[in-house]
Coordinates of C-alpha atoms in Angstrom, one line a residue:
Chain A
M1463 CA -23.3 -36.9 98.4
S1464 CA -26.3 -34.5 98.0
R1465 CA -27.7 -32.6 100.8
H1466 CA -31.4 -32.3 101.3
L1467 CA -33.6 -29.5 100.0
T1468 CA -36.4 -28.0 102.1
L1469 CA -39.2 -26.2 100.3
L1470 CA -41.6 -24.0 102.1
T1471 CA -44.3 -22.0 100.5
R1472 CA -46.4 -19.1 102.0
T1473 CA -48.6 -16.4 100.5
T1474 CA -48.2 -12.6 100.9
T1475 CA -50.4 -9.9 99.5
A1476 CA -47.7 -9.5 96.7
G1477 CA -48.3 -13.3 95.8
A1478 CA -46.8 -16.8 96.5
V1479 CA -43.3 -17.0 98.1
I1480 CA -41.2 -20.2 97.8
E1481 CA -38.4 -20.6 100.3
L1482 CA -35.7 -23.0 99.2
A1483 CA -32.9 -24.2 101.6
G1484 CA -30.2 -26.8 101.0
D1485 CA -28.9 -28.2 97.6
L1486 CA -30.9 -27.4 94.6
D1487 CA -29.5 -30.1 92.0
H1488 CA -30.7 -32.8 89.7
H1489 CA -31.6 -35.0 92.9
T1490 CA -33.8 -32.4 94.4
A1491 CA -34.9 -30.3 91.6
P1492 CA -37.9 -32.6 90.9
E1493 CA -39.5 -31.6 94.3
V1494 CA -39.7 -28.0 93.1
R1495 CA -41.1 -29.0 89.7
D1496 CA -43.8 -31.1 91.5
A1497 CA -44.6 -28.3 93.8
L1498 CA -45.0 -25.6 91.0
P1499 CA -48.5 -26.6 89.8
G1500 CA -49.9 -26.3 93.2
I1501 CA -48.8 -22.7 93.5
T1502 CA -51.7 -20.5 92.3
L1503 CA -51.0 -17.0 91.1
A1504 CA -53.4 -14.2 89.9
A1505 CA -52.6 -12.0 87.0
G1506 CA -50.3 -9.2 88.2
Q1507 CA -48.9 -10.9 91.2
Q1508 CA -45.3 -11.9 91.9
L1509 CA -43.9 -15.1 92.5
T1510 CA -40.9 -14.7 94.9
I1511 CA -38.4 -17.4 95.3
D1512 CA -36.2 -16.9 98.5
L1513 CA -32.8 -18.6 97.9
G1514 CA -31.2 -17.4 101.2
G1515 CA -30.9 -20.9 102.5
L1516 CA -29.4 -22.4 99.2
T1517 CA -26.1 -24.1 99.6
F1518 CA -25.8 -25.3 96.1
C1519 CA -27.6 -24.8 92.6
D1520 CA -26.5 -26.6 89.5
S1521 CA -27.9 -26.4 86.0
S1522 CA -30.9 -28.6 87.1
G1523 CA -31.6 -26.0 89.7
I1524 CA -31.4 -23.2 87.1
T1525 CA -34.0 -25.3 85.0
M1526 CA -36.3 -25.3 88.0
L1527 CA -36.0 -21.5 88.4
I1528 CA -36.8 -21.2 84.7
A1529 CA -39.7 -23.5 85.0
A1530 CA -41.0 -21.4 87.9
R1531 CA -40.6 -18.2 85.8
N1532 CA -42.6 -20.0 82.9
H1533 CA -45.2 -21.0 85.5
A1534 CA -45.5 -17.3 86.7
L1535 CA -45.5 -15.9 83.2
A1536 CA -48.2 -18.3 82.1
A1537 CA -50.5 -17.0 84.9
G1538 CA -49.7 -13.4 83.8
A1539 CA -47.7 -13.0 86.9
T1540 CA -44.0 -12.0 87.3
I1541 CA -41.1 -13.7 89.1
A1542 CA -38.6 -12.2 91.6
L1543 CA -35.6 -13.7 93.5
A1544 CA -34.7 -12.8 97.0
A1545 CA -31.5 -13.3 98.9
V1546 CA -29.5 -14.9 96.0
P1547 CA -26.3 -16.5 97.3
E1548 CA -23.2 -15.1 95.6
R1549 CA -22.3 -18.5 94.0
V1550 CA -25.8 -18.6 92.3
S1551 CA -25.4 -15.0 91.3
R1552 CA -22.2 -16.1 89.6
I1553 CA -23.9 -19.0 87.7
F1554 CA -26.4 -16.6 86.7
R1555 CA -23.8 -14.2 85.3
I1556 CA -22.2 -17.1 83.5
V1557 CA -25.5 -18.3 81.9
G1558 CA -26.6 -14.7 81.2
L1559 CA -29.7 -14.9 83.4
E1560 CA -29.0 -11.9 85.7
Q1561 CA -31.1 -9.6 83.6
V1562 CA -34.0 -12.2 83.3
F1563 CA -34.6 -12.6 87.0
P1564 CA -35.1 -9.4 89.1
T1565 CA -33.4 -9.9 92.4
H1566 CA -33.9 -8.4 95.9
P1567 CA -31.9 -8.5 99.0
S1568 CA -34.9 -10.2 101.0
T1569 CA -38.5 -11.3 100.5
Q1570 CA -39.6 -8.3 102.4
A1571 CA -37.8 -6.2 99.9
A1572 CA -39.3 -8.0 97.1
E1573 CA -42.8 -7.6 98.5
D1574 CA -42.2 -4.0 99.0
S1575 CA -41.0 -3.5 95.4
W1576 CA -44.3 -5.1 94.2
H1577 CA -47.0 -2.7 93.0
P1578 CA -50.4 -4.0 92.2
T1579 CA -51.4 -3.5 88.5
T1580 CA -54.9 -2.9 87.3
G1581 CA -56.3 -4.3 84.2
Chain B
M367 CA -71.9 -72.3 121.1
C368 CA -68.3 -73.0 120.4
G369 CA -67.6 -73.4 124.0
T370 CA -67.3 -77.1 123.5
D371 CA -64.1 -76.6 121.6
D372 CA -62.2 -76.0 124.9
G373 CA -63.4 -79.4 126.2
A374 CA -62.3 -81.1 123.0
A375 CA -58.9 -79.5 123.1
D376 CA -58.3 -79.9 126.9
D377 CA -59.5 -83.5 127.5
G378 CA -60.0 -85.1 124.2
G379 CA -62.5 -88.0 124.3
R380 CA -64.0 -87.0 127.7
G381 CA -66.0 -84.2 126.1
R382 CA -68.8 -86.2 124.7
G383 CA -69.9 -87.6 128.0
R384 CA -70.0 -84.2 129.7
D385 CA -72.0 -82.6 126.9
H386 CA -74.5 -85.6 126.8
G387 CA -74.8 -85.3 130.4
R388 CA -76.3 -81.7 130.0
G389 CA -79.6 -81.0 128.4
R390 CA -82.2 -83.8 127.7
D391 CA -83.8 -84.3 131.1
H392 CA -85.8 -81.0 131.7
G393 CA -88.2 -81.1 128.9
R394 CA -87.2 -78.0 127.0
G395 CA -88.7 -76.3 123.9
R396 CA -88.0 -77.4 120.3
S397 CA -85.6 -74.8 119.5
E398 CA -83.5 -75.4 122.5
D399 CA -83.4 -79.0 121.7
H400 CA -82.4 -78.3 118.1
Q401 CA -79.6 -76.2 119.7
E402 CA -78.5 -79.0 121.9
N403 CA -78.5 -81.3 118.9
Q404 CA -76.2 -79.0 117.1
E405 CA -73.8 -78.8 120.0
A406 CA -73.9 -82.5 120.3
R407 CA -73.0 -83.0 116.7
F408 CA -70.2 -80.4 116.9
S409 CA -68.7 -82.1 119.8
E410 CA -69.1 -85.4 118.1
L411 CA -67.0 -84.0 115.3
L412 CA -64.5 -82.4 117.7
E413 CA -64.4 -85.5 119.9
D414 CA -62.4 -87.4 117.2
S415 CA -60.2 -84.5 116.5
A416 CA -57.6 -84.4 119.2
E417 CA -56.0 -87.7 117.9
D418 CA -57.2 -87.1 114.3
L419 CA -55.9 -83.6 114.3
Y420 CA -52.5 -84.7 115.5
E421 CA -52.2 -87.5 113.0
H422 CA -53.7 -85.8 110.0
A423 CA -53.0 -82.2 110.7
P424 CA -52.1 -80.1 107.6
C425 CA -48.6 -79.9 109.1
G426 CA -45.9 -82.4 110.3
Y427 CA -45.7 -83.1 114.0
L428 CA -42.5 -84.7 115.5
S429 CA -41.5 -85.2 119.1
T430 CA -38.0 -86.0 119.9
L431 CA -36.0 -86.7 123.0
L432 CA -33.4 -84.3 123.9
D433 CA -30.7 -86.3 122.1
G434 CA -32.8 -86.0 118.8
R435 CA -34.1 -89.5 118.8
I436 CA -37.6 -89.6 117.3
A437 CA -40.3 -90.4 119.9
K438 CA -43.4 -89.6 118.0
I439 CA -44.3 -88.6 114.5
N440 CA -47.6 -87.8 112.9
T441 CA -49.0 -89.5 109.8
T442 CA -49.0 -86.4 107.7
L443 CA -45.2 -86.2 108.0
L444 CA -44.7 -89.9 107.5
D445 CA -46.7 -89.6 104.4
W446 CA -44.5 -86.7 103.1
L447 CA -41.4 -88.6 103.9
G448 CA -42.6 -92.0 102.6
Y449 CA -41.6 -93.8 105.7
E450 CA -43.4 -96.4 107.9
R451 CA -43.6 -95.3 111.6
D452 CA -41.5 -98.1 112.8
A453 CA -38.7 -97.2 110.4
L454 CA -38.3 -93.9 112.3
V455 CA -39.7 -94.0 116.0
G456 CA -36.8 -95.1 118.3
R457 CA -34.5 -95.6 115.5
K458 CA -33.7 -92.3 113.7
R459 CA -32.8 -88.9 115.0
F460 CA -34.3 -85.7 113.5
S461 CA -31.0 -84.8 112.0
D462 CA -31.1 -88.0 110.1
L463 CA -34.0 -86.6 108.1
L464 CA -32.0 -83.6 107.0
T465 CA -29.7 -83.1 104.0
V466 CA -25.9 -82.9 104.6
G467 CA -26.0 -79.1 104.6
G468 CA -29.2 -79.0 106.7
R469 CA -27.6 -81.4 109.2
L470 CA -24.7 -79.1 109.5
Y471 CA -26.8 -76.1 110.0
H472 CA -28.8 -78.1 112.6
E473 CA -25.7 -78.9 114.6
T474 CA -24.1 -75.4 114.5
H475 CA -27.2 -73.1 114.7
F476 CA -30.5 -74.7 115.2
A477 CA -29.7 -77.1 118.2
P478 CA -27.6 -74.7 120.0
L479 CA -30.2 -71.8 119.6
L480 CA -33.0 -74.1 120.6
R481 CA -31.1 -75.1 123.8
M482 CA -30.4 -71.5 124.6
Q483 CA -33.8 -70.0 123.9
G484 CA -36.1 -72.9 124.5
E485 CA -37.7 -72.4 121.0
I486 CA -36.8 -71.6 117.4
N487 CA -39.2 -70.3 114.7
G488 CA -39.6 -70.6 111.0
I489 CA -36.3 -72.2 110.0
A490 CA -36.1 -73.2 106.3
L491 CA -34.6 -76.6 105.9
E492 CA -34.8 -79.5 103.5
L493 CA -35.8 -83.0 104.4
K494 CA -34.7 -86.1 102.7
T495 CA -37.7 -88.3 101.9
A496 CA -37.5 -92.2 101.7
D497 CA -37.0 -92.1 97.9
G498 CA -34.2 -89.6 98.1
T499 CA -36.0 -86.5 96.9
R500 CA -35.9 -83.3 98.8
L501 CA -38.8 -81.7 100.7
P502 CA -38.3 -77.9 101.4
V503 CA -39.9 -77.2 104.8
M504 CA -40.3 -74.6 107.4
V505 CA -39.4 -75.9 110.9
T506 CA -40.5 -74.6 114.3
S507 CA -39.4 -76.3 117.6
T508 CA -40.0 -75.7 121.3
V509 CA -38.6 -77.5 124.4
K510 CA -41.3 -79.1 126.6
T511 CA -40.2 -78.8 130.2
G512 CA -41.4 -80.5 133.3
G513 CA -42.8 -78.8 136.5
D514 CA -39.3 -78.4 137.8
G515 CA -38.1 -76.5 134.7
Q516 CA -36.2 -79.7 133.5
A517 CA -36.2 -80.1 129.8
L518 CA -38.1 -83.2 128.8
L519 CA -38.4 -83.3 125.0
I520 CA -38.5 -81.3 121.9
R521 CA -41.8 -80.7 119.9
T522 CA -41.4 -79.7 116.4
T523 CA -44.0 -78.5 113.8
I524 CA -43.0 -79.0 110.0
F525 CA -44.6 -77.0 107.3
D526 CA -44.5 -77.9 103.6
A527 CA -42.6 -75.1 102.0
R528 CA -42.6 -76.4 98.4
D529 CA -45.0 -73.6 97.3
R530 CA -42.9 -71.0 99.2
R531 CA -39.8 -72.3 97.7
A532 CA -41.3 -72.2 94.3
Y533 CA -42.4 -68.6 94.9
E534 CA -38.9 -67.7 96.1
N535 CA -37.3 -69.2 93.1
E536 CA -39.7 -67.2 91.0
L537 CA -38.7 -64.1 92.8
L538 CA -35.0 -64.8 92.2
R539 CA -35.6 -65.6 88.6
A540 CA -37.5 -62.3 88.2
R541 CA -34.7 -60.5 90.0
Q542 CA -32.1 -62.1 87.7
E543 CA -34.2 -61.2 84.7
A544 CA -34.3 -57.5 86.0
D545 CA -30.5 -57.5 86.5
R546 CA -30.1 -58.7 83.0
E547 CA -32.4 -56.1 81.7
R548 CA -30.5 -53.4 83.7
D549 CA -27.2 -54.5 82.2
R550 CA -28.8 -54.4 78.7
L551 CA -30.0 -50.9 79.4
K552 CA -26.5 -49.8 80.6
V553 CA -24.9 -51.1 77.3
L554 CA -27.8 -49.3 75.3
N555 CA -27.1 -46.1 77.2
T556 CA -23.3 -46.3 76.6
T557 CA -23.9 -47.1 72.9
L558 CA -26.3 -44.2 72.7
Q559 CA -23.9 -41.9 74.3
K560 CA -21.2 -42.9 72.0
T561 CA -23.4 -42.2 69.0
L562 CA -23.8 -38.6 70.4
L563 CA -20.1 -38.0 70.3
P564 CA -17.9 -37.9 67.4
P565 CA -16.0 -41.2 67.0
T566 CA -12.9 -39.5 66.0
L567 CA -12.3 -35.8 65.7
A568 CA -11.3 -34.4 62.1
N569 CA -7.6 -34.3 61.3
V570 CA -7.1 -30.5 60.9
P571 CA -3.8 -29.5 59.0
G572 CA -1.5 -27.5 61.4
L573 CA -3.7 -28.4 64.5
D574 CA -3.3 -30.9 67.2
V575 CA -6.6 -32.0 68.6
A576 CA -7.7 -34.0 71.7
A577 CA -10.9 -34.5 73.6
H578 CA -12.2 -36.6 76.5
Y579 CA -15.7 -37.5 77.6
H580 CA -16.1 -38.5 81.2
I581 CA -19.3 -40.4 81.9
A582 CA -20.5 -39.7 85.5
S583 CA -23.2 -42.5 85.5
A584 CA -23.7 -45.7 83.3
D585 CA -27.3 -45.6 84.2
E586 CA -28.2 -42.3 82.6
V587 CA -27.3 -40.8 79.4
G588 CA -25.6 -37.4 79.9
G589 CA -26.0 -34.4 77.7
D590 CA -22.5 -33.1 76.9
F591 CA -21.5 -32.9 73.3
Y592 CA -18.7 -31.6 71.0
D593 CA -17.3 -31.8 67.5
L594 CA -14.8 -30.4 65.1
F595 CA -15.6 -30.2 61.4
P596 CA -14.6 -28.7 58.2
L597 CA -16.3 -25.6 56.7
A598 CA -15.7 -24.0 53.5
A599 CA -12.4 -22.5 52.3
G600 CA -10.1 -23.9 54.8
T601 CA -12.0 -22.9 57.9
W602 CA -13.1 -25.2 60.7
G603 CA -16.0 -25.3 63.1
M604 CA -15.7 -26.5 66.6
F605 CA -18.4 -26.6 69.4
L606 CA -18.8 -28.0 72.9
G607 CA -22.0 -27.8 75.0
D608 CA -23.8 -29.1 77.9
V609 CA -27.6 -29.9 77.7
C610 CA -29.2 -29.6 81.0
G611 CA -30.6 -32.8 82.6
K612 CA -30.0 -36.5 81.9
G613 CA -31.7 -39.4 80.5
A614 CA -33.5 -40.0 77.1
A615 CA -35.1 -36.6 77.0
A616 CA -31.8 -34.8 77.4
A617 CA -30.2 -37.1 74.8
A618 CA -32.9 -36.1 72.3
V619 CA -32.1 -32.4 72.9
T620 CA -28.2 -33.3 72.6
S621 CA -28.9 -34.8 69.2
L622 CA -31.0 -32.0 68.1
A623 CA -28.4 -29.5 69.2
R624 CA -25.4 -31.3 67.5
Y625 CA -27.1 -31.6 64.0
T626 CA -28.6 -28.1 64.2
L627 CA -25.3 -26.6 65.0
R628 CA -23.6 -28.4 62.1
A629 CA -26.3 -27.5 59.6
A630 CA -26.4 -23.9 60.8
A631 CA -22.6 -23.5 60.6
V632 CA -22.7 -24.7 56.9
Y633 CA -25.6 -22.2 56.2
S634 CA -23.9 -19.2 57.9
P635 CA -20.7 -19.9 59.7
A636 CA -20.6 -16.6 61.9
P637 CA -20.5 -18.1 65.4
D638 CA -23.2 -15.8 66.8
A639 CA -25.5 -16.5 63.9
V640 CA -24.9 -20.4 64.5
L641 CA -25.9 -20.1 68.1
A642 CA -28.9 -17.8 67.3
N643 CA -30.2 -20.5 65.1
L644 CA -29.9 -23.0 67.7
N645 CA -31.5 -20.8 70.3
T646 CA -34.5 -20.4 67.8
V647 CA -34.9 -24.2 67.1
L648 CA -34.7 -25.2 70.8
N649 CA -37.0 -22.4 72.0
H650 CA -39.7 -23.5 69.6
E651 CA -39.2 -27.0 70.5
Y652 CA -39.1 -26.8 74.2
N653 CA -41.1 -24.3 76.4
G654 CA -43.4 -24.4 79.2
T655 CA -43.2 -26.6 82.3
D656 CA -40.3 -28.8 81.2
P657 CA -37.9 -26.3 79.8
R658 CA -34.8 -27.7 78.0
F659 CA -31.8 -25.6 77.4
C660 CA -28.1 -25.9 76.7
T661 CA -25.0 -23.9 77.3
V662 CA -22.6 -24.0 74.3
I663 CA -19.5 -22.4 72.9
F664 CA -19.0 -22.3 69.3
G665 CA -15.7 -21.6 67.6
L666 CA -14.8 -20.6 64.0
L667 CA -11.1 -21.5 63.3
T668 CA -9.5 -19.6 60.4
P669 CA -5.7 -20.2 59.5
D670 CA -3.7 -17.0 59.9
P671 CA -1.2 -17.0 57.0
D672 CA 0.6 -13.9 58.2
Q673 CA 1.4 -14.6 61.9
G674 CA 0.9 -18.6 61.6
G675 CA -1.4 -20.4 63.8
F676 CA -5.3 -19.8 63.8
H677 CA -7.5 -17.0 64.3
I678 CA -10.5 -18.0 66.5
T679 CA -13.9 -16.4 66.9
L680 CA -15.8 -17.9 69.9
A681 CA -19.5 -17.3 70.5
S682 CA -21.0 -18.4 73.9
G683 CA -24.5 -19.0 75.0
G684 CA -24.1 -19.0 78.7
H685 CA -21.1 -21.5 78.8
P686 CA -18.2 -21.4 81.2
P687 CA -15.4 -19.5 79.6
A688 CA -12.8 -21.1 77.4
M689 CA -9.1 -21.1 78.5
V690 CA -6.0 -20.4 76.5
M691 CA -2.5 -21.7 77.7
R692 CA 0.0 -19.8 75.8
H693 CA 3.5 -20.9 74.6
D694 CA 5.0 -18.2 77.0
G695 CA 3.7 -20.2 80.0
T696 CA 0.7 -18.0 80.8
A697 CA -2.9 -18.8 80.9
D698 CA -6.1 -16.9 80.6
S699 CA -9.8 -17.5 80.7
L700 CA -11.7 -16.0 77.7
P701 CA -14.9 -14.6 79.2
T702 CA -17.8 -13.9 77.1
P703 CA -19.9 -11.8 79.5
G704 CA -23.6 -11.4 78.7
G705 CA -24.0 -14.5 76.6
Q706 CA -27.3 -16.2 77.5
L707 CA -28.0 -19.8 77.7
I708 CA -29.7 -21.3 74.6
G709 CA -33.3 -22.3 74.3
I710 CA -35.0 -20.4 77.1
L711 CA -35.5 -16.9 75.7
P712 CA -36.9 -16.0 72.4
N713 CA -34.0 -13.6 71.6
A714 CA -31.0 -14.9 73.8
N715 CA -28.0 -12.6 73.8
I716 CA -25.0 -14.4 72.2
A717 CA -21.5 -12.9 73.3
T718 CA -18.5 -13.2 71.2
T719 CA -14.7 -13.0 71.7
T720 CA -11.7 -13.5 69.5
V721 CA -8.3 -15.1 70.2
H722 CA -5.3 -15.7 68.2
L723 CA -3.9 -19.2 68.7
A724 CA -0.1 -18.7 68.0
P725 CA 2.2 -21.7 67.5
G726 CA 2.7 -23.4 71.0
D727 CA -0.7 -22.1 72.2
T728 CA -3.5 -24.4 73.4
L729 CA -7.3 -23.6 73.7
L730 CA -9.3 -25.7 76.1
L731 CA -13.0 -25.8 76.2
H732 CA -14.9 -27.7 79.0
T733 CA -18.4 -28.4 80.5
D734 CA -19.3 -27.4 84.0
G735 CA -19.2 -31.1 85.1
L736 CA -15.5 -30.3 86.0
T737 CA -15.9 -27.0 87.7
E738 CA -19.0 -28.1 89.6
A739 CA -17.4 -31.5 90.8
H740 CA -17.6 -32.0 94.7
T741 CA -14.1 -31.7 96.2
A742 CA -12.9 -31.0 99.7
A743 CA -10.4 -28.4 98.5
G744 CA -12.5 -25.8 96.6
P745 CA -14.7 -23.1 97.8
D746 CA -18.0 -24.4 98.8
G747 CA -16.7 -27.9 98.5
R748 CA -16.5 -27.6 94.6
Y749 CA -13.8 -27.6 92.1
S750 CA -13.8 -24.1 90.9
D751 CA -13.1 -22.0 87.6
E752 CA -10.2 -20.5 89.5
A753 CA -8.8 -23.8 90.3
L754 CA -9.0 -24.7 86.6
L755 CA -7.2 -21.6 85.7
D756 CA -4.5 -22.4 88.2
L757 CA -4.1 -25.8 86.5
G758 CA -3.8 -24.0 83.2
R759 CA -1.1 -21.8 84.5
A760 CA 0.8 -24.8 85.7
L761 CA 0.5 -26.7 82.5
A762 CA 1.3 -23.9 80.1
P763 CA 3.0 -24.3 77.7
T764 CA 1.2 -27.5 76.8
T765 CA -0.2 -29.6 74.0
A766 CA -3.8 -30.7 73.3
T767 CA -2.8 -34.3 74.2
D768 CA -1.0 -33.3 77.4
A769 CA -3.8 -30.9 78.5
I770 CA -6.4 -33.7 78.1
T771 CA -4.3 -36.3 80.0
A772 CA -3.9 -33.7 82.8
I773 CA -7.7 -33.3 82.9
R774 CA -8.2 -37.0 82.8
D775 CA -5.9 -37.3 85.8
L776 CA -7.8 -34.6 87.6
L777 CA -11.1 -36.4 87.0
D778 CA -9.6 -39.5 88.3
T779 CA -8.5 -37.6 91.4
L780 CA -11.9 -36.2 91.9
G781 CA -13.4 -39.6 91.4
N782 CA -16.9 -39.9 92.7
G783 CA -17.1 -36.3 93.3
V784 CA -17.7 -35.8 89.5
D785 CA -21.5 -36.3 89.6
D786 CA -22.2 -34.7 86.2
D787 CA -20.8 -35.8 82.9
T788 CA -17.8 -33.8 81.7
A789 CA -16.5 -33.1 78.3
V790 CA -13.2 -31.4 77.4
L791 CA -11.9 -30.5 74.0
A792 CA -8.4 -29.0 73.4
V793 CA -6.8 -27.6 70.2
H794 CA -3.1 -26.8 70.0
V795 CA -1.0 -25.3 67.3
P796 CA 2.3 -27.2 67.2
R797 CA 5.4 -25.2 66.9
T798 CA 7.5 -26.0 63.8
T799 CA 11.0 -27.3 64.2
S800 CA 12.5 -23.7 63.4
E801 CA 10.2 -22.1 66.0
E802 CA 11.4 -24.6 68.7
Q803 CA 15.1 -23.8 67.9
Q804 CA 14.5 -20.1 68.4

């Protein structure tokens, strides 16, 4: 029933970027959870999650985005979402998370918005 | 050094003479003599082996004519079967050694395949021994042909499969044991799930109440919960929520959420305060790499002596909006924008809304297993909030029981598309007889 999830990570000057494509649900969410510890972030960097290819996201998917946020905050970094599909935005509005995750139209826009902080 | 092996295998007894013919006569050194002695000893050992290997090989050998009559059989197989050679050779067919079931298989599969392919490998059969016991074996046969390609006879090797059969039986037993364990786990899960739900909802004077819990998977405990219970001074509390995730970890959160909500409501029944309390408890309990949260809607029901019916204050922590189906046939969702899911943020925002439930009105709370169900009809292949509101408009005016029945029918229609647990809770203010007459 569930489509596959593909997960790609890369690094920019602003910090790590995770690209998710496919269905992010309780079948596929563990893939993201397992990938998180391997993503290193320096204090002041920004973890960007590109949701442009996401076809579905349920509450397990939301959990993974929160886990990613916790992972970033624990490193003293911040989190940003890029290319959030309308359906995911709608879930965010329902669960009241639209203020918690800064969103950008693209990963490039997210990177451009990032400014290195000192100290 | 092992070159003599070829001789033994090829020409049996003749090997000895050939090897002895080599060597001794040219006055070689001691070490060469020693080597020659060793080779001679090996060839002596091997010399006997062609016949001996056939008769006492660690497997059974059987040669049969094309019609199955036994032409030659080795001692190993005779010992296994408990027969004298004369009792079998020229008298019995291979199929006579098989059990009834084995004979049938031999006739319908084994023999035809052997004729077609010229060989057949590793077939599991049972042989009947002289004393009537059964011997599980693995059988391999080849057809020996003459120079002109004409089939001459069938050579068969037979391996004792008693150990293998015992191993297979052990595997089967382990599998049956595992199946029983899984069934027990299912029963345990279902029982646990039932304990997480109220067995019967409280009987509220002047209110018709119905609920349904749809279990998507018997293997995993889901995390939906609801309750309706009395508070002080004629007021009632109700809640319905959805803990993210499945399994034992989610069940622990569900249990914590249920009892925290009930205790918090007794302490301070204002719905936003109840959810703020739950948020604090969950946030303290679960943070970090394995976040646990729930979405929940909590309602405080107060009878309205002036207008009749109930005044309801709803607080929502990131939960899909409730729906009210009016006595006049309209239906509306009751959004609570800005309410945040419970347990993630230290100071989650709780949004509230109020609704008056007049006689004939029905309020429906649901979890998102319903509106996230896979369906071909909805946008993105999912049943949607909009579709649910359309259903509400079609149902209104309705009762709690009828609304829940309609939702159950819908869940049946969606079938396997409902891959998350779904809970629905409906409350309805019945019309009095005089109101119905108006």
